[in-house]
PDB file of C-alpha atoms in Angstrom:
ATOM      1  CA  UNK A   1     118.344 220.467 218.400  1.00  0.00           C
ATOM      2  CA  UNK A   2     117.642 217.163 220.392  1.00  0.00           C
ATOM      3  CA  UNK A   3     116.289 216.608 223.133  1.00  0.00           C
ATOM      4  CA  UNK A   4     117.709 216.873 226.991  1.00  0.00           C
ATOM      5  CA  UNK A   5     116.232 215.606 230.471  1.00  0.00           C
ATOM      6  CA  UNK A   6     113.336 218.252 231.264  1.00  0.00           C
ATOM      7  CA  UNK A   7     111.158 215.675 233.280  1.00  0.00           C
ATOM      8  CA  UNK A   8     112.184 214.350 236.756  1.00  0.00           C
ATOM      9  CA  UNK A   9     115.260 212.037 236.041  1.00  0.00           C
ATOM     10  CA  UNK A  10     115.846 209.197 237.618  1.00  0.00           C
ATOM     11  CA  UNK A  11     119.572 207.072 238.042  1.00  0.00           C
ATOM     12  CA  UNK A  12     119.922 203.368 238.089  1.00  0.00           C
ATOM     13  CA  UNK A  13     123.445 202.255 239.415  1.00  0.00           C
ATOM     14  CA  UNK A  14     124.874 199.151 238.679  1.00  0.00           C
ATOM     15  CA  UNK A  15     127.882 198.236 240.304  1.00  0.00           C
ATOM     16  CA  UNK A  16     129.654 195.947 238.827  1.00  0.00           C
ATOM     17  CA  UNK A  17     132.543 194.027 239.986  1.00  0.00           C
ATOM     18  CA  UNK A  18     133.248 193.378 244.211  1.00  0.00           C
ATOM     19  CA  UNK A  19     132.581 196.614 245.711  1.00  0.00           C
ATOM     20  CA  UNK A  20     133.357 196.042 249.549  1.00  0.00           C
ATOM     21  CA  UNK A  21     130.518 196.657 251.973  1.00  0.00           C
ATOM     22  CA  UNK A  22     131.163 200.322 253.074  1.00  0.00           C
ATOM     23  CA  UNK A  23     128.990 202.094 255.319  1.00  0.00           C
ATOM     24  CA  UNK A  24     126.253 203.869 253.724  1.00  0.00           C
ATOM     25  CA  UNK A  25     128.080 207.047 254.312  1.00  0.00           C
ATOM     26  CA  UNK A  26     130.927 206.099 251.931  1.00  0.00           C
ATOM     27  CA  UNK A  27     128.925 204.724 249.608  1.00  0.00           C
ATOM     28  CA  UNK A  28     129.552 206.512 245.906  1.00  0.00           C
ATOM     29  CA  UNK A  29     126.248 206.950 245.394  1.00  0.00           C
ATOM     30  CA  UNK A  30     125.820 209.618 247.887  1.00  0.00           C
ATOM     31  CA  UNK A  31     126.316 212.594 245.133  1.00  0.00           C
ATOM     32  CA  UNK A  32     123.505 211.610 243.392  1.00  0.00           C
ATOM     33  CA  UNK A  33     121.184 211.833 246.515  1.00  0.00           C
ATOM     34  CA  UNK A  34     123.086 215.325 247.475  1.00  0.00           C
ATOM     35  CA  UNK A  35     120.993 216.753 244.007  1.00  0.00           C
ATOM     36  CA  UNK A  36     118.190 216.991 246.459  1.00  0.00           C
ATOM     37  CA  UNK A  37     117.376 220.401 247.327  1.00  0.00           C
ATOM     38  CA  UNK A  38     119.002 221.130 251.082  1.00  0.00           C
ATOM     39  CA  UNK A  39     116.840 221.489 253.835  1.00  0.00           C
ATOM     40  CA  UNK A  40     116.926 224.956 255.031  1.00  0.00           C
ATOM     41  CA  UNK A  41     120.086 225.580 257.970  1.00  0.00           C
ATOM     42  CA  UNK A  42     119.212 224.977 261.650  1.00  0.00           C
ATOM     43  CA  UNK A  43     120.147 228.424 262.938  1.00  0.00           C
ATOM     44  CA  UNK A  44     121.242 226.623 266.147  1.00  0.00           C
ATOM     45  CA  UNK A  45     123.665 224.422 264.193  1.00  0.00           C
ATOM     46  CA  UNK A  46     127.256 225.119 264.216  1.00  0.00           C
ATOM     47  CA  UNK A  47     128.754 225.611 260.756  1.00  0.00           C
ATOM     48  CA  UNK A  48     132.417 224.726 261.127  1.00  0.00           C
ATOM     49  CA  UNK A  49     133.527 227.544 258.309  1.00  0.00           C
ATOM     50  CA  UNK A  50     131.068 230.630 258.815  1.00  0.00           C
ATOM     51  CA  UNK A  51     132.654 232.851 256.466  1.00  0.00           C
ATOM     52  CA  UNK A  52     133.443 229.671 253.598  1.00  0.00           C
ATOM     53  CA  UNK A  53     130.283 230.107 251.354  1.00  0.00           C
ATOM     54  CA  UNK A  54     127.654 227.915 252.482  1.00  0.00           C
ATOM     55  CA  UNK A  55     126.006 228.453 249.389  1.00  0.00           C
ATOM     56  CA  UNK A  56     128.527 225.545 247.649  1.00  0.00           C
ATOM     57  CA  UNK A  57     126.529 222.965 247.522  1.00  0.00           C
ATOM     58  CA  UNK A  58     125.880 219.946 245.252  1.00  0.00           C
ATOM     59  CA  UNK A  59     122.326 221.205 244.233  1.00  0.00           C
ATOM     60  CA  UNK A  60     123.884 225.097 243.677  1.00  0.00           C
ATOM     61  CA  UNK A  61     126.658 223.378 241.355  1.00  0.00           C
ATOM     62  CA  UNK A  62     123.507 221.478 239.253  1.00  0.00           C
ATOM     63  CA  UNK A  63     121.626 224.959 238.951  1.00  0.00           C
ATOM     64  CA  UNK A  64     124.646 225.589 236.272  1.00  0.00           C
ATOM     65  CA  UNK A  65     123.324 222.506 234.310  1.00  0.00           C
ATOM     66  CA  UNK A  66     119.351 223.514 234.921  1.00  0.00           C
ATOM     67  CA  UNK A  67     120.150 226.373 232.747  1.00  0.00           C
ATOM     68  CA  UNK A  68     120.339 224.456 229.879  1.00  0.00           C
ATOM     69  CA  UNK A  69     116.616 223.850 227.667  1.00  0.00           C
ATOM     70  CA  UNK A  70     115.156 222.352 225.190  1.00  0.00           C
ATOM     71  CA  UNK A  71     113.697 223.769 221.615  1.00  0.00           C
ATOM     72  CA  UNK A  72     110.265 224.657 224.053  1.00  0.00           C
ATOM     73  CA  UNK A  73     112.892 226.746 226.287  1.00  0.00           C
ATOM     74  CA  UNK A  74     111.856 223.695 229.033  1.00  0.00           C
ATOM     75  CA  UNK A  75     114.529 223.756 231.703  1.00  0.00           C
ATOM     76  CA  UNK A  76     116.656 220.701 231.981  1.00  0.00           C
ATOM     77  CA  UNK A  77     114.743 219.097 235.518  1.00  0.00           C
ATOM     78  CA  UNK A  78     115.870 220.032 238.916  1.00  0.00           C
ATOM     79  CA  UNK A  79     115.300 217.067 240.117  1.00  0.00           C
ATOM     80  CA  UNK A  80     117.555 214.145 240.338  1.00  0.00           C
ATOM     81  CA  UNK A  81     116.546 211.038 242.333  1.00  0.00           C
ATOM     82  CA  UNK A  82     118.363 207.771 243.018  1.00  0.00           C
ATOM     83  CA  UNK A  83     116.271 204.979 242.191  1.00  0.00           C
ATOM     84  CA  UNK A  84     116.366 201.326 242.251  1.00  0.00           C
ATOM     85  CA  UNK A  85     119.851 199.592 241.811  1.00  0.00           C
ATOM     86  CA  UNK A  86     121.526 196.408 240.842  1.00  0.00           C
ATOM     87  CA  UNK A  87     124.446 194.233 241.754  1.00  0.00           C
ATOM     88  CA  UNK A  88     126.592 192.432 239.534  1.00  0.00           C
ATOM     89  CA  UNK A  89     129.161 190.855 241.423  1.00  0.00           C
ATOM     90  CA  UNK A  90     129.842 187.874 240.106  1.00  0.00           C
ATOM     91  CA  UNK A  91     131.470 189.936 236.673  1.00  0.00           C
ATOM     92  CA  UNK A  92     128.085 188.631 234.347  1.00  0.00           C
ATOM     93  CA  UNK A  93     130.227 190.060 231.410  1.00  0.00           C
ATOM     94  CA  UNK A  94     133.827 189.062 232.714  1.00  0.00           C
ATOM     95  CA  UNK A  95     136.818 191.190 234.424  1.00  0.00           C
ATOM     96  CA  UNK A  96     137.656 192.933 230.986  1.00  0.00           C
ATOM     97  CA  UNK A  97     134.629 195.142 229.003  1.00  0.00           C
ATOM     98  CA  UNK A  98     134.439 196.694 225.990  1.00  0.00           C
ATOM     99  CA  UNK A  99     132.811 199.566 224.733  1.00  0.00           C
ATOM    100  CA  UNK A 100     129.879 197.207 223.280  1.00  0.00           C
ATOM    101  CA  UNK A 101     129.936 194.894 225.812  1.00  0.00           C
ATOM    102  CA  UNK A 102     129.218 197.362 228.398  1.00  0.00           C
ATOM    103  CA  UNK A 103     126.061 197.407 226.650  1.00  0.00           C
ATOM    104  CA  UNK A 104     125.154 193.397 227.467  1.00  0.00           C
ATOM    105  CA  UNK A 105     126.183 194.271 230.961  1.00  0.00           C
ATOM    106  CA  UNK A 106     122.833 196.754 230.866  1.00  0.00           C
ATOM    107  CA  UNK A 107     121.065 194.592 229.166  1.00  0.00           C
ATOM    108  CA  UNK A 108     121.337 192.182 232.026  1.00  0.00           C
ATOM    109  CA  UNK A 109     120.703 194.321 234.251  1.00  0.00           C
ATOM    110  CA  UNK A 110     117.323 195.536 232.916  1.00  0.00           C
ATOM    111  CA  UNK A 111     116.182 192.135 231.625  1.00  0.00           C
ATOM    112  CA  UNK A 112     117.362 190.335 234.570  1.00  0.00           C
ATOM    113  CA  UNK A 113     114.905 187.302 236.410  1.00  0.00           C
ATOM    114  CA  UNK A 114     115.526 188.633 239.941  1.00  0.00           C
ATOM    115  CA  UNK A 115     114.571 192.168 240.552  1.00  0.00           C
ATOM    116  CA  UNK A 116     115.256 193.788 236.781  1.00  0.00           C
ATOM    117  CA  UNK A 117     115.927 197.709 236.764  1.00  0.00           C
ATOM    118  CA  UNK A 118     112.901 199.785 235.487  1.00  0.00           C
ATOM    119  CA  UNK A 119     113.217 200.501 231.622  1.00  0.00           C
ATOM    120  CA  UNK A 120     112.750 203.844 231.556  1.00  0.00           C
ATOM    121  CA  UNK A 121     113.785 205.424 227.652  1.00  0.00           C
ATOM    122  CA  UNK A 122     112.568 208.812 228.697  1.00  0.00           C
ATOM    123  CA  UNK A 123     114.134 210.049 232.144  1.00  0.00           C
ATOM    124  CA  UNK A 124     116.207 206.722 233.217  1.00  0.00           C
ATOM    125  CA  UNK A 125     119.783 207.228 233.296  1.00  0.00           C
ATOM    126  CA  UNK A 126     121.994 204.009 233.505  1.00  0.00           C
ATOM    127  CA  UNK A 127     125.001 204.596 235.669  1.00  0.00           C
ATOM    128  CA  UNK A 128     127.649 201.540 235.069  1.00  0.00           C
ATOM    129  CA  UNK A 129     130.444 201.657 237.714  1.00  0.00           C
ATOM    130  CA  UNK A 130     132.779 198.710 237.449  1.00  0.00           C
ATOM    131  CA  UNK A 131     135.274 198.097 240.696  1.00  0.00           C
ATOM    132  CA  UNK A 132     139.026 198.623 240.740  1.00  0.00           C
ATOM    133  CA  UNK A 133     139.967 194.960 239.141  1.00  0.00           C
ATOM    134  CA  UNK A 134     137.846 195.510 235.885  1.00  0.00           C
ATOM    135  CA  UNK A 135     139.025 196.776 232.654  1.00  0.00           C
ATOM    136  CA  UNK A 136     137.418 198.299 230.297  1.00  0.00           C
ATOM    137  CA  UNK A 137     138.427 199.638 226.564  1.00  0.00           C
ATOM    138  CA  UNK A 138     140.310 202.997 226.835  1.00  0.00           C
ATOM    139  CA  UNK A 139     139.961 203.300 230.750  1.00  0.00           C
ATOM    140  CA  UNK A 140     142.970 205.124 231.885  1.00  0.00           C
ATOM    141  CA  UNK A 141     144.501 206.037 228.317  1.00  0.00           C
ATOM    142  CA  UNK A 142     141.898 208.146 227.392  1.00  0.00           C
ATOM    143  CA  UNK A 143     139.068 208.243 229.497  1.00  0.00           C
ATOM    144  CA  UNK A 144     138.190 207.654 232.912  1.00  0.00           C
ATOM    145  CA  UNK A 145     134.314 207.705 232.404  1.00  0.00           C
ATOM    146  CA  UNK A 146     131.936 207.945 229.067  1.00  0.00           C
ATOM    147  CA  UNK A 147     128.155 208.319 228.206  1.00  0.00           C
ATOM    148  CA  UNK A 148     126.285 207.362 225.349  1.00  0.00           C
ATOM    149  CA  UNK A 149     122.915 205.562 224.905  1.00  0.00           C
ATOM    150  CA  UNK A 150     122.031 201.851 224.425  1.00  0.00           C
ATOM    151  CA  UNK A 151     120.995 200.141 220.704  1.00  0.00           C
ATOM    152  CA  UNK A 152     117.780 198.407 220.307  1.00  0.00           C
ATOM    153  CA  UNK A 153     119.321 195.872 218.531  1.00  0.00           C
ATOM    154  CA  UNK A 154     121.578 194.740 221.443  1.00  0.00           C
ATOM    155  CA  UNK A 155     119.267 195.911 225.030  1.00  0.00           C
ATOM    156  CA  UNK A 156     115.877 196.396 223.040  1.00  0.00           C
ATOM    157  CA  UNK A 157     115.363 199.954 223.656  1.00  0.00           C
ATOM    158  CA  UNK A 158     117.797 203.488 223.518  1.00  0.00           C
ATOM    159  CA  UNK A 159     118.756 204.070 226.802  1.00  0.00           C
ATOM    160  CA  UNK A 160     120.999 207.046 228.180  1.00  0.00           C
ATOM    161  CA  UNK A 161     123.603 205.647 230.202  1.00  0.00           C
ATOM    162  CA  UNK A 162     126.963 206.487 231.367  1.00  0.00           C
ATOM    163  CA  UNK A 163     129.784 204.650 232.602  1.00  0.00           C
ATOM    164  CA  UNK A 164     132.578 205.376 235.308  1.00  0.00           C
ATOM    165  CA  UNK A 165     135.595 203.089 236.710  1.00  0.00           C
ATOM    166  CA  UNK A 166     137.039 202.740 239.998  1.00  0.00           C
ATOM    167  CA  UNK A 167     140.752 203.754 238.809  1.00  0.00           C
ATOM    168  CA  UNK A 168     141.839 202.862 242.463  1.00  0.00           C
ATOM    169  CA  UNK A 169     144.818 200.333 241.190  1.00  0.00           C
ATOM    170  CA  UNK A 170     144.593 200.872 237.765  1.00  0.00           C
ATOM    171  CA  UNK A 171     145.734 204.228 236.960  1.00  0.00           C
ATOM    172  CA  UNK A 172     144.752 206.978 239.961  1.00  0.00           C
ATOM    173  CA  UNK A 173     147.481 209.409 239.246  1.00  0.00           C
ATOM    174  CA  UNK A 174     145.251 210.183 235.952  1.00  0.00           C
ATOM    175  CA  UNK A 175     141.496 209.437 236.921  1.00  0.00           C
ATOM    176  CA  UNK A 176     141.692 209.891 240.328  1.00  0.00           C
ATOM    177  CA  UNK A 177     144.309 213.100 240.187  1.00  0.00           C
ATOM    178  CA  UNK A 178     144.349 215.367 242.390  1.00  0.00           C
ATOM    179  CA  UNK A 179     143.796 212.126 245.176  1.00  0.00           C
ATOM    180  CA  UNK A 180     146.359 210.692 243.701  1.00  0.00           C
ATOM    181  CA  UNK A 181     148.946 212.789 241.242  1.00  0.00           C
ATOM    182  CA  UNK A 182     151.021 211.145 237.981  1.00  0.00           C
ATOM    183  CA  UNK A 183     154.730 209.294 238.800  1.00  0.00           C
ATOM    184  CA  UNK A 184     156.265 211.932 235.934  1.00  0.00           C
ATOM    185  CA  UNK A 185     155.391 214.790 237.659  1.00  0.00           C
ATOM    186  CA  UNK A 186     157.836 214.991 240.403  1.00  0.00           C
ATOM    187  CA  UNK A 187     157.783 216.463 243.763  1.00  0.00           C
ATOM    188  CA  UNK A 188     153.627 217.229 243.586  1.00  0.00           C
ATOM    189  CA  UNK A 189     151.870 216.473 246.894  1.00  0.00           C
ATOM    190  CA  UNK A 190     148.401 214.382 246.394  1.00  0.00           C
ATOM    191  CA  UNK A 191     145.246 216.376 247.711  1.00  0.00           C
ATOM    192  CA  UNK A 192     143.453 214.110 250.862  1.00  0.00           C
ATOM    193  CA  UNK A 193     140.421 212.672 249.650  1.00  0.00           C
ATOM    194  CA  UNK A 194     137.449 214.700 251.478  1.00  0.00           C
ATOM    195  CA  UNK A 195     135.264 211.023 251.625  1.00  0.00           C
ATOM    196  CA  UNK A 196     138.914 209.247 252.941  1.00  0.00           C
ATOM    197  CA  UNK A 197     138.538 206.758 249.644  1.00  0.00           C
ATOM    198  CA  UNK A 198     141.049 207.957 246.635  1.00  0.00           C
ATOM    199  CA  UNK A 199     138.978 205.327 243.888  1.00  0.00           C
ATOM    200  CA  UNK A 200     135.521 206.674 244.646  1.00  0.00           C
ATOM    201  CA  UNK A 201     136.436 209.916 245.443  1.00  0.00           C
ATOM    202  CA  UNK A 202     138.447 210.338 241.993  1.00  0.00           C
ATOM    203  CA  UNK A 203     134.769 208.098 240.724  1.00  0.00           C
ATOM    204  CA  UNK A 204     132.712 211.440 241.850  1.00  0.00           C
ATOM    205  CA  UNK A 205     133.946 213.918 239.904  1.00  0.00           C
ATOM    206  CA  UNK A 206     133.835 211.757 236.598  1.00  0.00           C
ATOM    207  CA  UNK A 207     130.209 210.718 237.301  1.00  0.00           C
ATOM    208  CA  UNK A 208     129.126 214.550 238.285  1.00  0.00           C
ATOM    209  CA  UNK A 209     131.163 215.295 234.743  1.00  0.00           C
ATOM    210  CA  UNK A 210     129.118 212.626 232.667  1.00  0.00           C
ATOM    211  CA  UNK A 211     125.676 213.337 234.825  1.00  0.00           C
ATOM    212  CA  UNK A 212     125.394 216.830 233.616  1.00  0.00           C
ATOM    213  CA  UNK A 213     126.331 215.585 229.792  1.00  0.00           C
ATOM    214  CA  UNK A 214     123.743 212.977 229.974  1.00  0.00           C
ATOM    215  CA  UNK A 215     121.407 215.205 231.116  1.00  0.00           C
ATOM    216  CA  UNK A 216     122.457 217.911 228.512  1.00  0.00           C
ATOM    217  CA  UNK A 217     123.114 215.432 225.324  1.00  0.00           C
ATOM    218  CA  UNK A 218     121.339 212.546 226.147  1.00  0.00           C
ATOM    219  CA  UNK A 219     121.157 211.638 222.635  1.00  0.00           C
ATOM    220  CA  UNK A 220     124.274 213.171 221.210  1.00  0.00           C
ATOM    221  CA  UNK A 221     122.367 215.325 219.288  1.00  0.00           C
ATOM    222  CA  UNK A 222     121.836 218.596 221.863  1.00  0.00           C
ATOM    223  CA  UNK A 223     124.217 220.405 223.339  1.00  0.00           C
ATOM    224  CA  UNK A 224     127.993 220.363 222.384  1.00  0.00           C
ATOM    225  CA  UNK A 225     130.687 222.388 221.166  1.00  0.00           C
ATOM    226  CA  UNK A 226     132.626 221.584 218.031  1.00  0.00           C
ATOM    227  CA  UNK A 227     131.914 220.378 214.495  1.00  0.00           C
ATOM    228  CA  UNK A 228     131.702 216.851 214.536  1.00  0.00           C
ATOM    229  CA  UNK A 229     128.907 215.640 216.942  1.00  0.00           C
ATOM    230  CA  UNK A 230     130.265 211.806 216.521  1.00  0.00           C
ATOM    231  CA  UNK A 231     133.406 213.467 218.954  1.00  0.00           C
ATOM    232  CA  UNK A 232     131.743 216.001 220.587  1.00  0.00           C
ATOM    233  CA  UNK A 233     133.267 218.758 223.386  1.00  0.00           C
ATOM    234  CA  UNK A 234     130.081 218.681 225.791  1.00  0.00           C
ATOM    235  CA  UNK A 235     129.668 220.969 228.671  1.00  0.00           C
ATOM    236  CA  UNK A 236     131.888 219.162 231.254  1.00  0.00           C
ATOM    237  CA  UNK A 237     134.786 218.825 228.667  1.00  0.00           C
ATOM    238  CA  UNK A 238     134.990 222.529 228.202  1.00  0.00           C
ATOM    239  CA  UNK A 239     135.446 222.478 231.821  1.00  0.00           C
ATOM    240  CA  UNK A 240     138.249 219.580 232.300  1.00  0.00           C
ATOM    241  CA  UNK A 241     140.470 220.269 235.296  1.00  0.00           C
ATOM    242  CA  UNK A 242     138.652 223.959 236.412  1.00  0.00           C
ATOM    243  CA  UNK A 243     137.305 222.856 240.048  1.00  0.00           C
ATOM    244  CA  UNK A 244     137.344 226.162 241.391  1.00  0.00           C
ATOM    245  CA  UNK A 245     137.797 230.430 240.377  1.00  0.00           C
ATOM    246  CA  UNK A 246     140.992 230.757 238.356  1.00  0.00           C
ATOM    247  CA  UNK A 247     141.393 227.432 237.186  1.00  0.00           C
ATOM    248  CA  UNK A 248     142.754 226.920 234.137  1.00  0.00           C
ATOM    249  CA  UNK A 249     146.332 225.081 232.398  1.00  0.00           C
ATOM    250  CA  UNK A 250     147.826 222.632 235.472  1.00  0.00           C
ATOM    251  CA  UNK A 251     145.724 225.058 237.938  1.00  0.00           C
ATOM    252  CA  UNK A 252     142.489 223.670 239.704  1.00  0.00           C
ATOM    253  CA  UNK A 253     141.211 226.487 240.799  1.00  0.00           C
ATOM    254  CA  UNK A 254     140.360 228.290 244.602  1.00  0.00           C
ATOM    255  CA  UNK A 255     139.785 224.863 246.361  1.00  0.00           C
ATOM    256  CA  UNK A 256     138.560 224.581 250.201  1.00  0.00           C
ATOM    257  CA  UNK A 257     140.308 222.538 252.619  1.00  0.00           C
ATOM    258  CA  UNK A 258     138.930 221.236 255.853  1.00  0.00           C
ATOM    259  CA  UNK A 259     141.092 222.846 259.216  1.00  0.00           C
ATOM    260  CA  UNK A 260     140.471 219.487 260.886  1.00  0.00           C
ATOM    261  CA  UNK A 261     141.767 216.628 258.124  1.00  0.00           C
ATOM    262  CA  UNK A 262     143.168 218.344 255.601  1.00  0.00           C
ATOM    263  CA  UNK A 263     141.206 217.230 252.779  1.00  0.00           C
ATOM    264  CA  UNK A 264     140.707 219.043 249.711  1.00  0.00           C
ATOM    265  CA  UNK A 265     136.443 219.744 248.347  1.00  0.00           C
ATOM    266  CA  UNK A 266     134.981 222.483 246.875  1.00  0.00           C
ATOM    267  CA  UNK A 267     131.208 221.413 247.565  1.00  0.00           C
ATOM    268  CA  UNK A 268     129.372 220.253 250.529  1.00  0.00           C
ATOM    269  CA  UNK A 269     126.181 217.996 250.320  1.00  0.00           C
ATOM    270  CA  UNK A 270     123.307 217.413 252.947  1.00  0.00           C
ATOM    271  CA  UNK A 271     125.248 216.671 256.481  1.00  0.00           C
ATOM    272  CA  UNK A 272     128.297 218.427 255.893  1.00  0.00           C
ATOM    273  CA  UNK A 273     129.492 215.710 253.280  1.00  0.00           C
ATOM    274  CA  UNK A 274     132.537 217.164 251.241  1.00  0.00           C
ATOM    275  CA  UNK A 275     132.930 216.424 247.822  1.00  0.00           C
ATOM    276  CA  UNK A 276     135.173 217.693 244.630  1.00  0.00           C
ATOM    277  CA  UNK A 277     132.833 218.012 241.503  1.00  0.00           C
ATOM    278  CA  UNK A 278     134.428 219.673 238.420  1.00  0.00           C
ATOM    279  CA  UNK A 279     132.978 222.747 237.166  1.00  0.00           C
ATOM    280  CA  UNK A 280     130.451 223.096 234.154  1.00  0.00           C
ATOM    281  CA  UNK A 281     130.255 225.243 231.474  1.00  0.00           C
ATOM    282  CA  UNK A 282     127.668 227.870 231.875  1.00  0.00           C
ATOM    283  CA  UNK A 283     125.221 229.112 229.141  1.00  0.00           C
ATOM    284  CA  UNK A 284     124.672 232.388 230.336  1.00  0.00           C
ATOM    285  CA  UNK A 285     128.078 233.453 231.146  1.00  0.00           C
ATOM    286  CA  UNK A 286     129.892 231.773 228.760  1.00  0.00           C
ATOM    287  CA  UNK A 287     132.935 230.240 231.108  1.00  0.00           C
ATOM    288  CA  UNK A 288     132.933 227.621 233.355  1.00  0.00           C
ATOM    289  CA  UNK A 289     131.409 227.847 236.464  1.00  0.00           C
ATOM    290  CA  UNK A 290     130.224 226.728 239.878  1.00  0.00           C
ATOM    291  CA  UNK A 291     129.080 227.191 243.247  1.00  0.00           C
ATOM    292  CA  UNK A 292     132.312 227.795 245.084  1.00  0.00           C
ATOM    293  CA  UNK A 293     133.101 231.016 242.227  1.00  0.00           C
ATOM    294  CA  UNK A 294     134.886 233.822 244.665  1.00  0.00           C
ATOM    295  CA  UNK A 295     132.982 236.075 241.968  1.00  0.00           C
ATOM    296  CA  UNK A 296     128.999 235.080 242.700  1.00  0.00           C
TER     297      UNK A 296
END
């Protein structure tokens, strides 16, 4: 009965940690920006798979979570839009966070003297990545990424963030899986990364997964599954490890894979950019679903 993200919703990174200077085309913000709606194909263009679905795209795979509304039967917005960022390198908060402390590290960011992100309580979400070298309470053990939403008492105001780590050197066989696969499971072959980066690409799918929750449960108090809304099963846990149709158990699912490199995506964002985004549960249907189903 809460409320989700009908107006135009905006995302406020903050990496934190030493994230190398990559060129703007590696950069792990580029999801967010695929959410845009894609211009319309040049007919002249060559599409390198004709027959592979071009409809699989980052903004067909949100039109899963636009289906979800409010108590006015407002769609959740279809617009997402990166907006202003922040760096922390220098670790304001230290090389090891907590739960709570992850909170100070927003708090810094939105109260800080140079260039403070916009407070924005009603369509701001705060996106905290922290780079491969930080730790952070239950990272790897049990979660790879979280959301929840800021106390007053500790930023001044109840923001909806989320937070995702770069499990690079920590632990990629779990978080970054299928890039990189567990050491107990013998003789299984890693996937190639589609953006060549095994941290951020494993980083993508967790911050697609807590995207559409935030925008869905903002306030833990909308949409999830279960009885106990203090552990709730939210739309992208019903859909843990299904990337593609028939996923299900150990099984991802009908996956693509580039002829040229090899690598392993089951979306595609503005300028051919590959990426491999977990699937959603879906409202209507009632299963998990997404833009590269073999059953649309």
């Amino acid at each position: 009965m809460g409320p989700v993200l009908t107006s135009n919703i905006t995302v406020h990174p903050i990496w934190y940690g030493h994230w190398p200077p990559l060129p703007k085309t590696h950069h792990p913000q580029l999801p967010l920006l695929h959410l845009r709606p894609r211009p319309r194909p040049n007919p002249h263009h060559h599409h390198p798979h004709p027959h592979r679905r071009p409809q699989s795209t980052v903004s067909a795979w949100w039109r899963t979570v636009r289906l979800y509304t409010d108590q006015t039967n407002q769609n959740i917005s279809e617009t997402l839009i990166l907006g202003q960022e922040k760096n922390d390198r220098f670790y304001s908060h230290g090389k090891s966070l907590t739960r709570l402390s992850i909170q100070d590290v927003i708090k810094s960011a939105v109260t800080s003297r140079t260039k403070p992100l916009p407070i924005n309580p009603k369509s701001g979400l705060y996106l905290l990545l922290t780079s491969a070298d930080v730790a952070v309470q239950d990272f790897c053990g049990q979660v790879c990424g979280f959301h929840y939403f800021t106390f007053p008492s500790i930023v001044g105001y109840t923001l909806p963030y989320a937070w995702v780590g770069n499990s690079a050197t920590q632990c990629p066989g779990s978080c970054a899986y299928p890039f990189a696969v567990p050491t107990y499971i013998p003789g299984l072959k890693p996937k190639r990364a589609p953006n060549g980066d095994i941290g951020v690409d494993g980083m993508v799918s967790v911050i697609g997964h807590e995207i559409a929750e935030l925008a869905t449960n903002p306030l833990v108090n909308a949409w999830y599954a279960g009885q106990d809304p203090s552990f709730p099963t939210e739309i992208a846990d019903l859909c843990e490890g299904i990337y593609g149709t028939g996923g299900g158990g150990s099984y991802m699912g009908q996956l693509m894979e580039d002829g040229r490199d090899g690598a392993t995506y089951n979306m595609v964002g503005n300028g051919g950019r590959r990426f491999l985004v977990q699937w959603v549960w879906n409202p209507v249907l009632s299963y998990c679903s997404g833009p590269n189903a073999l059953d649309q």
